[in-house]
Coordinates of C-alpha atoms in Angstrom, one line a residue:
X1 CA 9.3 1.5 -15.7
X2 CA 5.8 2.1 -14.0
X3 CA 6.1 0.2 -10.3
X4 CA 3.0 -1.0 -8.5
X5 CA 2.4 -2.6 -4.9
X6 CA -0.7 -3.1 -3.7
X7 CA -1.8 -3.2 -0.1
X8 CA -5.0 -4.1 2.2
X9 CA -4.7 -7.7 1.4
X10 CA -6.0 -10.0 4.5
X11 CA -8.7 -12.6 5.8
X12 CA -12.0 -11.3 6.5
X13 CA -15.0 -13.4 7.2
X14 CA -17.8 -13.7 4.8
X15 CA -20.2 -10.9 4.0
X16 CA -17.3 -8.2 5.3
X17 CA -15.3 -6.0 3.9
X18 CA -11.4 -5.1 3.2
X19 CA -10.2 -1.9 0.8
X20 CA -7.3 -3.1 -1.6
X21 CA -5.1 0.3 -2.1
X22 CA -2.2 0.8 -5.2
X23 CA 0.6 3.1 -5.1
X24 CA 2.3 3.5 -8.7
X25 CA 6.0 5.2 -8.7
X26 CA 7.0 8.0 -11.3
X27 CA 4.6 10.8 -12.2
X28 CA 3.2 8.8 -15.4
X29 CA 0.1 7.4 -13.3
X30 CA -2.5 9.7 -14.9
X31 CA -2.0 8.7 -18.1
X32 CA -2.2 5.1 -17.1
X33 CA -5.6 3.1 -17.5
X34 CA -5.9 1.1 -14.1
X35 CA -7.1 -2.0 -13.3
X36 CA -7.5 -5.5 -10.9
X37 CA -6.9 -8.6 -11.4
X38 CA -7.3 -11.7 -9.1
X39 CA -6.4 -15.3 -9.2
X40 CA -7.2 -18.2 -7.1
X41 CA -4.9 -21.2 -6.3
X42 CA -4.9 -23.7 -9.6
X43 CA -7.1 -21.1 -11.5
X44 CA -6.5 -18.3 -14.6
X45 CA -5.9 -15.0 -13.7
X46 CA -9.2 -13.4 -13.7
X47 CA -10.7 -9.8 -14.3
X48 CA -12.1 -8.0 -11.2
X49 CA -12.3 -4.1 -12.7
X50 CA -11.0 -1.3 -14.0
X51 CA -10.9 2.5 -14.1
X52 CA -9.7 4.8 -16.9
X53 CA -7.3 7.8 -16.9
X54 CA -9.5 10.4 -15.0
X55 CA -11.8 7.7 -13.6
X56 CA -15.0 8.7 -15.5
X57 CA -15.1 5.3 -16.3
X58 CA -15.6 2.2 -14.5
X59 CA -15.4 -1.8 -15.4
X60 CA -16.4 -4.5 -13.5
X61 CA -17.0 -8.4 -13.8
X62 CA -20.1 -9.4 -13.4
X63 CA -19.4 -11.4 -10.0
X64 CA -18.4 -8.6 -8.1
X65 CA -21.0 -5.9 -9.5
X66 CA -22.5 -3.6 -6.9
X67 CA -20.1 -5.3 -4.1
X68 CA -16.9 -3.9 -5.8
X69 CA -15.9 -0.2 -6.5
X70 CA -12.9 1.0 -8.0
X71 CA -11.5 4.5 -7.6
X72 CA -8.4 6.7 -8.3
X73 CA -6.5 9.6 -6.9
X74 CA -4.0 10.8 -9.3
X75 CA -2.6 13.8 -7.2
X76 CA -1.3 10.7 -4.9
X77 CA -0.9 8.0 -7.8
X78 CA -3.0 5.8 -6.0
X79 CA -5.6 3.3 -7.2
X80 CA -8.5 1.7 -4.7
X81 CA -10.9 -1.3 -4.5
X82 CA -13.2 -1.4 -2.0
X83 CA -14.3 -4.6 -1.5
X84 CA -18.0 -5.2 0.1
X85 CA -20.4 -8.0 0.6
X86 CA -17.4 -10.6 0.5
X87 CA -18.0 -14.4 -0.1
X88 CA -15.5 -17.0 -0.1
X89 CA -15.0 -17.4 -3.8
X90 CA -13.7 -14.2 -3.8
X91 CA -10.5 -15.3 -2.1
X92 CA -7.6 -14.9 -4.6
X93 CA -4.3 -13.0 -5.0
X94 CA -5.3 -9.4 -5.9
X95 CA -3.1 -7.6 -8.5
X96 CA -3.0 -4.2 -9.4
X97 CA -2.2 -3.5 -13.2
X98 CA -1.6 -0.8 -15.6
X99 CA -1.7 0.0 -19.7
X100 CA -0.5 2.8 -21.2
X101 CA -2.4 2.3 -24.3
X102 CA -4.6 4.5 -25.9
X103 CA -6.9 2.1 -27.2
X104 CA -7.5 -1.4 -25.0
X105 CA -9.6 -4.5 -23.6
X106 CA -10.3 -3.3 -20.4
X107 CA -10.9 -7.1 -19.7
X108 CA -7.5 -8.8 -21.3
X109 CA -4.3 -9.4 -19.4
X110 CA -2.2 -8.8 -22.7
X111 CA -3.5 -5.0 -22.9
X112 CA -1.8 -4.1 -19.7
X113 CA 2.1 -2.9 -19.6
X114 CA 2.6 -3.2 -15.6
X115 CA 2.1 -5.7 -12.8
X116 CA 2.1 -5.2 -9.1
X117 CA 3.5 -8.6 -7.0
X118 CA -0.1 -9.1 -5.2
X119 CA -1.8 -9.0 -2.3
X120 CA -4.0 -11.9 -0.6
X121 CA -7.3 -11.8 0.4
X122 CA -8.4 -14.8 2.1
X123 CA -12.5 -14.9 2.6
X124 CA -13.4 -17.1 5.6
X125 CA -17.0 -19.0 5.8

C-alpha cells in the first residue's frame, strides 16, 4: 500500500501563487506515474497534470498550461505543483495520485492505484 499526503494547500488572492508538495511512503515511488487531480464543491473530479516515472514527461490540462508545473524528486519520494498566475476557478480540493501501471490515461481517474486525502486551495478575487 502506496500512502500519499499532500501539503501547501491554502487561500491566496488572485493572480498569486502557492506550491502543492506530495510525500509518498515506501520506496516504490519511482516506479509510480504521478499525478493531480482537483475538484470543486458540486463538481467531477478533474485532471490538473501529471508526471511520469523519471519525470521526462509532463501532462497538463489545458486550463492551467503555462501557469502550472509539475515536478518530482524520487531520492525524497516527493511530487510538486507549483501553482502560478492563480484565478478563482482554480479553487478546488487538490489531490495527489499514483498508478503503477505500465501503460495508462494520463487523464482518467480509473488508471490510478493511490489517492492522497487532499489539500484546499481556496483562490480569493
Amino acid at each position: 500500500q502506496v500512502r500519499l499526503v499532500e501539503s501547501g494547500g491554502g487561500l491566496v488572492q488572485a493572480g498569486g501563487s502557492l506550491r502543492l508538495s506530495c510525500a509518498a511512503s515506501r520506496g516504490t515511488f519511482s516506479s509510480l506515474d504521478m499525478g493531480w487531480f482537483r475538484q470543486a464543491p458540486g463538481k467531477e473530479r478533474e485532471f490538473v497534470a501529471a508526471i511520469t516515472r523519471t519525470g521526462s514527461n509532463t501532462y497538463y490540462a489545458a486550463s492551467v498550461k503555462g501557469r502550472f508545473t509539475i515536478s518530482r524528486d524520487n531520492g525524497m519520494n516527493t511530487v510538486s505543483l507549483q501553482m502560478n498566475s492563480l484565478k478563482p476557478e482554480d479553487t478546488a480540493v487538490y489531490f495527489c495520485t499514483a498508478s503503477a501501471s505500465l501503460t495508462m490515461t494520463m487523464n482518467a481517474p480509473g488508471s490510478y492505484d493511490y489517492w492522497g486525502q487532499g489539500t484546499q486551495v481556496t483562490v480569493s478575487s
